[in-house]
CSV table of N, CA and C in Angstrom, one decimal:
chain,number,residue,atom,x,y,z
X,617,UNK,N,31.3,8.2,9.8
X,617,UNK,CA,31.7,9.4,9.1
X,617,UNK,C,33.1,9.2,8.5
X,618,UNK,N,33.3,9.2,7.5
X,618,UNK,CA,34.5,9.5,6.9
X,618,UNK,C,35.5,10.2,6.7
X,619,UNK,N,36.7,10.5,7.0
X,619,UNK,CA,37.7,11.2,7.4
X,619,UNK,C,37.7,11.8,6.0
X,620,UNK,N,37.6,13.8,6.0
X,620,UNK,CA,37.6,14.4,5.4
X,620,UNK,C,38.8,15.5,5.7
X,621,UNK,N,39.3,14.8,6.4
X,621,UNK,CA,41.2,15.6,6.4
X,621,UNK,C,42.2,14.3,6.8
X,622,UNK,N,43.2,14.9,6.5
X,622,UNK,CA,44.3,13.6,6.7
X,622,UNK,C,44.8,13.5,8.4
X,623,UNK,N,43.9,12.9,9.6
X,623,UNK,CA,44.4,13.1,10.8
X,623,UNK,C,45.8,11.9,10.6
X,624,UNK,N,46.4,11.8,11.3
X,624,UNK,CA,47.6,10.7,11.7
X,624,UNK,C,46.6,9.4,12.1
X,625,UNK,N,46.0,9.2,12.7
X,625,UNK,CA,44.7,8.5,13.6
X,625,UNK,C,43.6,8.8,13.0
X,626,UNK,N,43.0,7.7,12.5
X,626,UNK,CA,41.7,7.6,11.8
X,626,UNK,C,40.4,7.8,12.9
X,627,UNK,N,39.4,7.9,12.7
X,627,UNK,CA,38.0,8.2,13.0
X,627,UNK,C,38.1,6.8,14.3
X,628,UNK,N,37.8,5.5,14.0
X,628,UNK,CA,38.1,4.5,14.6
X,628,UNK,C,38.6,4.8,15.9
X,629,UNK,N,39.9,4.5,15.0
X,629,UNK,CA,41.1,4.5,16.0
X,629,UNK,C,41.0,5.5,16.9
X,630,UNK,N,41.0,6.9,16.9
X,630,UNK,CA,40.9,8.1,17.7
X,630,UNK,C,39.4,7.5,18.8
X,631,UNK,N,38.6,7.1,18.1
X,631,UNK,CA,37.6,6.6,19.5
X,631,UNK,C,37.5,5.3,20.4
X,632,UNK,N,38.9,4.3,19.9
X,632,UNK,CA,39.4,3.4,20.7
X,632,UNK,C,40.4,4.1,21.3
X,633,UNK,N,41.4,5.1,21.2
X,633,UNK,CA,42.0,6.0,22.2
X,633,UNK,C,41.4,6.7,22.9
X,634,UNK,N,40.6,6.7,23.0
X,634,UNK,CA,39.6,8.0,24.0
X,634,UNK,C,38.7,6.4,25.3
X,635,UNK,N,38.1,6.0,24.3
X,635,UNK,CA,37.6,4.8,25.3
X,635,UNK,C,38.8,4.1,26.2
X,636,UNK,N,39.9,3.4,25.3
X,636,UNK,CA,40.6,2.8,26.6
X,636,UNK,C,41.0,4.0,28.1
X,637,UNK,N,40.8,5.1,27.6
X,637,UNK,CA,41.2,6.4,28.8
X,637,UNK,C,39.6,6.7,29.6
X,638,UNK,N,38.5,6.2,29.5
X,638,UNK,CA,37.5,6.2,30.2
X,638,UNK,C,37.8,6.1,31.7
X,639,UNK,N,37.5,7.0,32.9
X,639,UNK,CA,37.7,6.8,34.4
X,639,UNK,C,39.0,7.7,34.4
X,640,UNK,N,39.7,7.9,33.5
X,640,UNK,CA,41.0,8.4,33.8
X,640,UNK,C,40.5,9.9,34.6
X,641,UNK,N,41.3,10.6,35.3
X,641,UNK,CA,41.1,12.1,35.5
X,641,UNK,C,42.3,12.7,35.0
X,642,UNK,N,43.4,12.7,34.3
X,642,UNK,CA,44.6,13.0,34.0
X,642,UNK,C,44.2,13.9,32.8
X,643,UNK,N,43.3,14.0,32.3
X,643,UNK,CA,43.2,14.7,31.2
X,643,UNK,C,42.1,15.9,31.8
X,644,UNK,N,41.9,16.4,32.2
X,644,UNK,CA,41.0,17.6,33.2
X,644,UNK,C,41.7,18.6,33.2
X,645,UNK,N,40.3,19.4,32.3
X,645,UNK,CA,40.4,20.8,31.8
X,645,UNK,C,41.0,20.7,30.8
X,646,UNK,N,41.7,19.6,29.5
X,646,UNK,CA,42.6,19.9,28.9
X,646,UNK,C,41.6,18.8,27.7
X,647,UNK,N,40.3,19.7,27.6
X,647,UNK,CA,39.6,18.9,26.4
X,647,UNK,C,40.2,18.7,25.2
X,648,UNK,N,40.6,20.0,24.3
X,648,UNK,CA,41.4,19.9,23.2
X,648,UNK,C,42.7,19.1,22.9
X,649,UNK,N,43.8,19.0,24.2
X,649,UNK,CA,44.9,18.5,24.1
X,649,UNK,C,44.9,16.5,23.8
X,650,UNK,N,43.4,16.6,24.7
X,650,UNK,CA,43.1,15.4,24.7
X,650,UNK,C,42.5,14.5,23.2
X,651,UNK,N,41.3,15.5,22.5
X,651,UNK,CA,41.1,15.4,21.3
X,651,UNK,C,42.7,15.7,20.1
X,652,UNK,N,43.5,16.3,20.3
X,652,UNK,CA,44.4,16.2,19.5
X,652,UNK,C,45.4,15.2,19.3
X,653,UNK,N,45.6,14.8,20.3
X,653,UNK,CA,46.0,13.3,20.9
X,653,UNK,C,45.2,11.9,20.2
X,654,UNK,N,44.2,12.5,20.3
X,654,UNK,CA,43.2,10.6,20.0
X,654,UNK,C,43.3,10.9,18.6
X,655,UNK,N,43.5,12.0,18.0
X,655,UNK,CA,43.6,12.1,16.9
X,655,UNK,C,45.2,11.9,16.1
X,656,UNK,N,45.5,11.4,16.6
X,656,UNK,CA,47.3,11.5,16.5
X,656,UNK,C,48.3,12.1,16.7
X,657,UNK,N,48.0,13.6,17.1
X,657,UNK,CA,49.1,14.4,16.9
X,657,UNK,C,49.5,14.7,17.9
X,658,UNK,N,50.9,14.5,18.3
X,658,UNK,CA,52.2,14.8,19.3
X,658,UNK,C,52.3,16.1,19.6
X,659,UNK,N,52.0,16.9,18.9
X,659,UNK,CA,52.5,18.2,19.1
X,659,UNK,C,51.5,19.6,19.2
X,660,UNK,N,51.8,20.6,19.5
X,660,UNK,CA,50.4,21.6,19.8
X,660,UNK,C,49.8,21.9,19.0
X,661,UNK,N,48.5,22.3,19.1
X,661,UNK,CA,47.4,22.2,18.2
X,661,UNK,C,47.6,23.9,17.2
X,662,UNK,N,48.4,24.8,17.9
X,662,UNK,CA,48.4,26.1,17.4
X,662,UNK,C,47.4,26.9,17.8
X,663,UNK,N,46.6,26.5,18.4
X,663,UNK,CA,45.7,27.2,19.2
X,663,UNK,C,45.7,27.5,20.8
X,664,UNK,N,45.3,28.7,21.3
X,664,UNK,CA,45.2,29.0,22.9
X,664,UNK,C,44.8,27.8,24.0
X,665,UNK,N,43.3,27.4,22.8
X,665,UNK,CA,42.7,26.8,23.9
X,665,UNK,C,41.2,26.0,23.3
X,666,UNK,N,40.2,25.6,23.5
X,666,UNK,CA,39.1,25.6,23.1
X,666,UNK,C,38.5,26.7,22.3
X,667,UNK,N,38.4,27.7,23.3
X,667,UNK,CA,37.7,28.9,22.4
X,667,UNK,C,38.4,29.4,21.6
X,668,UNK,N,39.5,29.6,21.7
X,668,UNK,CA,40.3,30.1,20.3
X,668,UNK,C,40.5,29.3,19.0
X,669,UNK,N,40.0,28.0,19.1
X,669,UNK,CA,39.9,27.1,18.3
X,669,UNK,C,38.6,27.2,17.9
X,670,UNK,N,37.4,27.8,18.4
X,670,UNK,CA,36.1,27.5,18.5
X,670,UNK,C,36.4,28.9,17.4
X,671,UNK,N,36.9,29.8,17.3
X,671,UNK,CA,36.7,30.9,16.6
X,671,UNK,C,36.8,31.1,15.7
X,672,UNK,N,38.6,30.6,15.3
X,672,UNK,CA,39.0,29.9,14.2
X,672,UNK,C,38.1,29.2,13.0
X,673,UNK,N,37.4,28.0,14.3
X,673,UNK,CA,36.6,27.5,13.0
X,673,UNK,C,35.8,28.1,12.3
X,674,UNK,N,35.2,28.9,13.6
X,674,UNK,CA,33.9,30.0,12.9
X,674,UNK,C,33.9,30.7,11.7
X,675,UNK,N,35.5,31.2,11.9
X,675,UNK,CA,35.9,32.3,11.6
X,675,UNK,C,36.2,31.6,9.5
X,676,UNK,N,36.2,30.3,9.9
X,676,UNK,CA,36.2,29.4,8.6
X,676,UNK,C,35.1,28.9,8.0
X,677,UNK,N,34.4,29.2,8.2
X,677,UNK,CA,33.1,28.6,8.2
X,677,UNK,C,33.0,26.9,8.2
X,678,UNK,N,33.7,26.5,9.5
X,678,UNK,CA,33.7,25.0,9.0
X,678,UNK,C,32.9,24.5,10.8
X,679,UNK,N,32.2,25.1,11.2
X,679,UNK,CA,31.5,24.7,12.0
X,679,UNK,C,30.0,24.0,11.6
X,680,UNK,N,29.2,23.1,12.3
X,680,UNK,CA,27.9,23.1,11.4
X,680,UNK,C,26.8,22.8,12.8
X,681,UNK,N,25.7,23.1,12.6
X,681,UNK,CA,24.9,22.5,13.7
X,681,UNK,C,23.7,21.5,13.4
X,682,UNK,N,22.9,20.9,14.5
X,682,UNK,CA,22.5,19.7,14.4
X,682,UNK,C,23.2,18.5,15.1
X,683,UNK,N,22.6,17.5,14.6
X,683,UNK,CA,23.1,16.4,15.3
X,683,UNK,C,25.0,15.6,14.8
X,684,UNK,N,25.5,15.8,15.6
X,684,UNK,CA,27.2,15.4,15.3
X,684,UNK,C,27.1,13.9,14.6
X,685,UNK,N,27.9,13.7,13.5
X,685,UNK,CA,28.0,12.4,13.4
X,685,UNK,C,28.8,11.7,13.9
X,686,UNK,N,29.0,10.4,13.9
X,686,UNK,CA,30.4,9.9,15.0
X,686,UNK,C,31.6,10.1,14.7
X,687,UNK,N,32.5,10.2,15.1
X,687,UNK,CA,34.1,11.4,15.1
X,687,UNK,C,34.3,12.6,14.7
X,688,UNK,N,32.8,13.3,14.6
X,688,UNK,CA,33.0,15.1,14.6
X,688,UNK,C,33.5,15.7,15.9
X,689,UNK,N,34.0,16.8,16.3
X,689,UNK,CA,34.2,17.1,17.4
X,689,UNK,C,33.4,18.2,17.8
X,690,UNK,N,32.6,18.0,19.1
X,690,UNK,CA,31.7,18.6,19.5
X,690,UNK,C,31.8,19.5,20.5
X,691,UNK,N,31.9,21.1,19.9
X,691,UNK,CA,32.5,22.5,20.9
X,691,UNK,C,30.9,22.9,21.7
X,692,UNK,N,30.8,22.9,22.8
X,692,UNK,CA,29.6,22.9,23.5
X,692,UNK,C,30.1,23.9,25.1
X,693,UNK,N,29.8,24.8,25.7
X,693,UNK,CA,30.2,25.4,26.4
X,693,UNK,C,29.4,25.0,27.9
X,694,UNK,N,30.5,24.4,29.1
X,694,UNK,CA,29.8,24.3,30.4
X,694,UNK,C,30.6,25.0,31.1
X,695,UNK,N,30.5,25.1,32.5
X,695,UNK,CA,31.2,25.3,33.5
X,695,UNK,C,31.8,26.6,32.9
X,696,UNK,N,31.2,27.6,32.1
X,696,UNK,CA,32.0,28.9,32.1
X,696,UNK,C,32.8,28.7,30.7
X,697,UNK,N,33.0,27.9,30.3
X,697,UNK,CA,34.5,27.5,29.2
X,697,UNK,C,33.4,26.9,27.8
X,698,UNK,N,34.9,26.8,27.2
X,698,UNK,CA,34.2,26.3,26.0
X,698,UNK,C,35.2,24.9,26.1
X,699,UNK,N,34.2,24.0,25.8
X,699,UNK,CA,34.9,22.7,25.7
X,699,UNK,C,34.6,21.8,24.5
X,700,UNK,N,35.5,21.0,24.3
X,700,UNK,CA,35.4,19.9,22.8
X,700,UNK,C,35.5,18.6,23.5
X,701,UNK,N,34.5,17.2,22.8
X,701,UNK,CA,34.4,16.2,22.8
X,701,UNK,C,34.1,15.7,21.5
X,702,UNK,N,34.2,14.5,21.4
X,702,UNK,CA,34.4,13.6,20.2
X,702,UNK,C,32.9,12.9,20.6
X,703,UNK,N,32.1,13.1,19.4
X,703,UNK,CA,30.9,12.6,18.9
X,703,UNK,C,31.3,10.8,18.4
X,704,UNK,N,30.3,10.1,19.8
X,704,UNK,CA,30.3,8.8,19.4
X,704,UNK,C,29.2,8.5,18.3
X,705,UNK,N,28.3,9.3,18.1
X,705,UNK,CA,26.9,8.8,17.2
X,705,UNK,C,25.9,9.3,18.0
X,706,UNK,N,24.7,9.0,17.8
X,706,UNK,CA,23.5,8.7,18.6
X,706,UNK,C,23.3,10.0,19.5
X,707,UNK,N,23.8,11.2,20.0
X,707,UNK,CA,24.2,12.3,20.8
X,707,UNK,C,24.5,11.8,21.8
X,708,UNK,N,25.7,11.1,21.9
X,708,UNK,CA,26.9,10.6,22.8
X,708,UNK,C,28.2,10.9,22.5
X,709,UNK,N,28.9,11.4,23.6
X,709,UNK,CA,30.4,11.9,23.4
X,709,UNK,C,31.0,11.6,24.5
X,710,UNK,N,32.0,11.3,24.3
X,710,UNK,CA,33.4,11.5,24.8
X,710,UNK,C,34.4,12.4,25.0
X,711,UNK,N,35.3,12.3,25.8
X,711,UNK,CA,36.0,13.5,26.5
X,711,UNK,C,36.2,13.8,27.9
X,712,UNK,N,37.3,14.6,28.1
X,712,UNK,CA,37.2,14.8,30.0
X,712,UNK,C,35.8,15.7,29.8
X,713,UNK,N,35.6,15.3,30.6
X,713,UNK,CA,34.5,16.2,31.0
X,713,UNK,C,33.8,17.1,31.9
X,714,UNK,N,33.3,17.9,31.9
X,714,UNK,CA,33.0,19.0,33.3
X,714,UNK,C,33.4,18.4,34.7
X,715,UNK,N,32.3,17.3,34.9
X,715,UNK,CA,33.2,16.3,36.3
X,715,UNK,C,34.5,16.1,36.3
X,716,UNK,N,35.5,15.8,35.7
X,716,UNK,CA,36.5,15.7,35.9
X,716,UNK,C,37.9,14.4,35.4
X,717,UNK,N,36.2,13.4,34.8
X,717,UNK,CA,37.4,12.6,34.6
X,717,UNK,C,36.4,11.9,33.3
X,718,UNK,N,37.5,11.3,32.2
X,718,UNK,CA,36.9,10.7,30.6
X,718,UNK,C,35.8,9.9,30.5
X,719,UNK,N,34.8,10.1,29.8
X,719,UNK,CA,33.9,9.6,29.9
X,719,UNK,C,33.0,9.6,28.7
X,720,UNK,N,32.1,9.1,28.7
X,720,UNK,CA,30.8,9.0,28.0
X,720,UNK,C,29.5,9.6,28.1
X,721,UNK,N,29.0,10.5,27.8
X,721,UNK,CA,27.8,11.1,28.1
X,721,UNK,C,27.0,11.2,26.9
X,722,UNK,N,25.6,11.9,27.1
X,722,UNK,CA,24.6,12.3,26.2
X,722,UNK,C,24.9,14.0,26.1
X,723,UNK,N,24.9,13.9,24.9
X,723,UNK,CA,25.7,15.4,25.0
X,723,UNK,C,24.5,16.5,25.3
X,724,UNK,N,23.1,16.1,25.6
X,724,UNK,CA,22.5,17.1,25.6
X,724,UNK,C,22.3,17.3,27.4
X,725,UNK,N,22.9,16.4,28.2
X,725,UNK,CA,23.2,16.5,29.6
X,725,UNK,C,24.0,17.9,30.2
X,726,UNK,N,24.9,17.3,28.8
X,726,UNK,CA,26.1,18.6,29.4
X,726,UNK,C,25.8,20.5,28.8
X,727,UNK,N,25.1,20.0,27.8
X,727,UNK,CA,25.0,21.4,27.2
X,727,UNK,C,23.8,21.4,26.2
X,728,UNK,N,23.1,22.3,26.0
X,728,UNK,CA,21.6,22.5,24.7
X,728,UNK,C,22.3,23.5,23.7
X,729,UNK,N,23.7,24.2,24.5
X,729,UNK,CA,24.3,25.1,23.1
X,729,UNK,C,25.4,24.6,22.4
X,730,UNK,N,25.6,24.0,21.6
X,730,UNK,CA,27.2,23.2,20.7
X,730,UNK,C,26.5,23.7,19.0
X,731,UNK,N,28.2,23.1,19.0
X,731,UNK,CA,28.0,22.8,17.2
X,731,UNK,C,29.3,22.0,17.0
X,732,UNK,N,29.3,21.4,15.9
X,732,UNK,CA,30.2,20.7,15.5
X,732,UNK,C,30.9,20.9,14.2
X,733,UNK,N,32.1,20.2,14.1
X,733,UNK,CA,32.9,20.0,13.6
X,733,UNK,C,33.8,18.6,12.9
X,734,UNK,N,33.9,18.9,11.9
X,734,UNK,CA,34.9,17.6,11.6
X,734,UNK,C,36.1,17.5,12.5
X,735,UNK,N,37.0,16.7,12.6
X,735,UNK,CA,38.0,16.9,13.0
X,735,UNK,C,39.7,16.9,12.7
X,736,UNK,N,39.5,18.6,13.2
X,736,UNK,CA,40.1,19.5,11.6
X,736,UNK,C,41.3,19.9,12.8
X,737,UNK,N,42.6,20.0,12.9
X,737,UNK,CA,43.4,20.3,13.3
X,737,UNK,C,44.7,20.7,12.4
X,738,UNK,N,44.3,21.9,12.2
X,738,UNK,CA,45.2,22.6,11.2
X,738,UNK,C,46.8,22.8,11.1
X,739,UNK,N,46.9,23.3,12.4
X,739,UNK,CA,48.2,23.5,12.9
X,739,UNK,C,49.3,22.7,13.4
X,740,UNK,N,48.4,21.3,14.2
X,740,UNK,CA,48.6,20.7,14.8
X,740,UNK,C,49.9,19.2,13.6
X,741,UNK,N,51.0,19.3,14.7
X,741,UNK,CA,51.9,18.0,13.8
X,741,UNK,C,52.7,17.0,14.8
């Protein structure tokens, strides 16, 4: 997938940042902060949280459903919450994840409700 906003951290790169952190737990509960990170940015995203980010998008029409391509970010709701992971391809993502610590899953493990997204961080510098 080709980067269709200007992140600091390219598509790539943001999913060699996420993999070298595989096993970590240091990033638990803090899906977003983590994707805004692999994506480059130092500073807060402008948003609450997941779901307020999830609404936003909506609310832009820049959400889309189906199958994610690799480095879309994938808003899928477990554990009560709404959470984001970074789409490896193939319906595999990355991200902390419900268990607790970074990882790699089949995203239809964790959830049958998502949609995706490019990875759009508006606010975020």
């Amino acid at each position: 997938m080709a980067d269709r906003v200007g992140n600091p951290r390219d598509t790539e790169s943001a999913l060699d940042w996420q993999l070298e952190r595989v096993g970590s737990t240091a990033w638990q509960e803090w899906t977003l902060k983590f994707q805004r990170l692999a994506f480059g940015y130092a500073h807060d995203s402008g948003w609450h949280d997941s779901a307020d980010a999830l609404q936003w998008l909506d609310h832009h029409a820049l959400l889309h459903e189906g199958a994610a391509p690799r480095g879309a970010l994938v808003w899928y709701q477990a554990v009560d919450r709404i959470r984001v992971a970074c789409s490896l391809g193939s319906g595999q993502v990355i991200g902390p994840l419900p268990a607790g610590e970074v990882a790699v899953a089949g995203l239809l493990t964790l959830s049958t409700d998502f949609v995706w997204s490019d990875p759009c961080f508006p606010f975020a510098h």
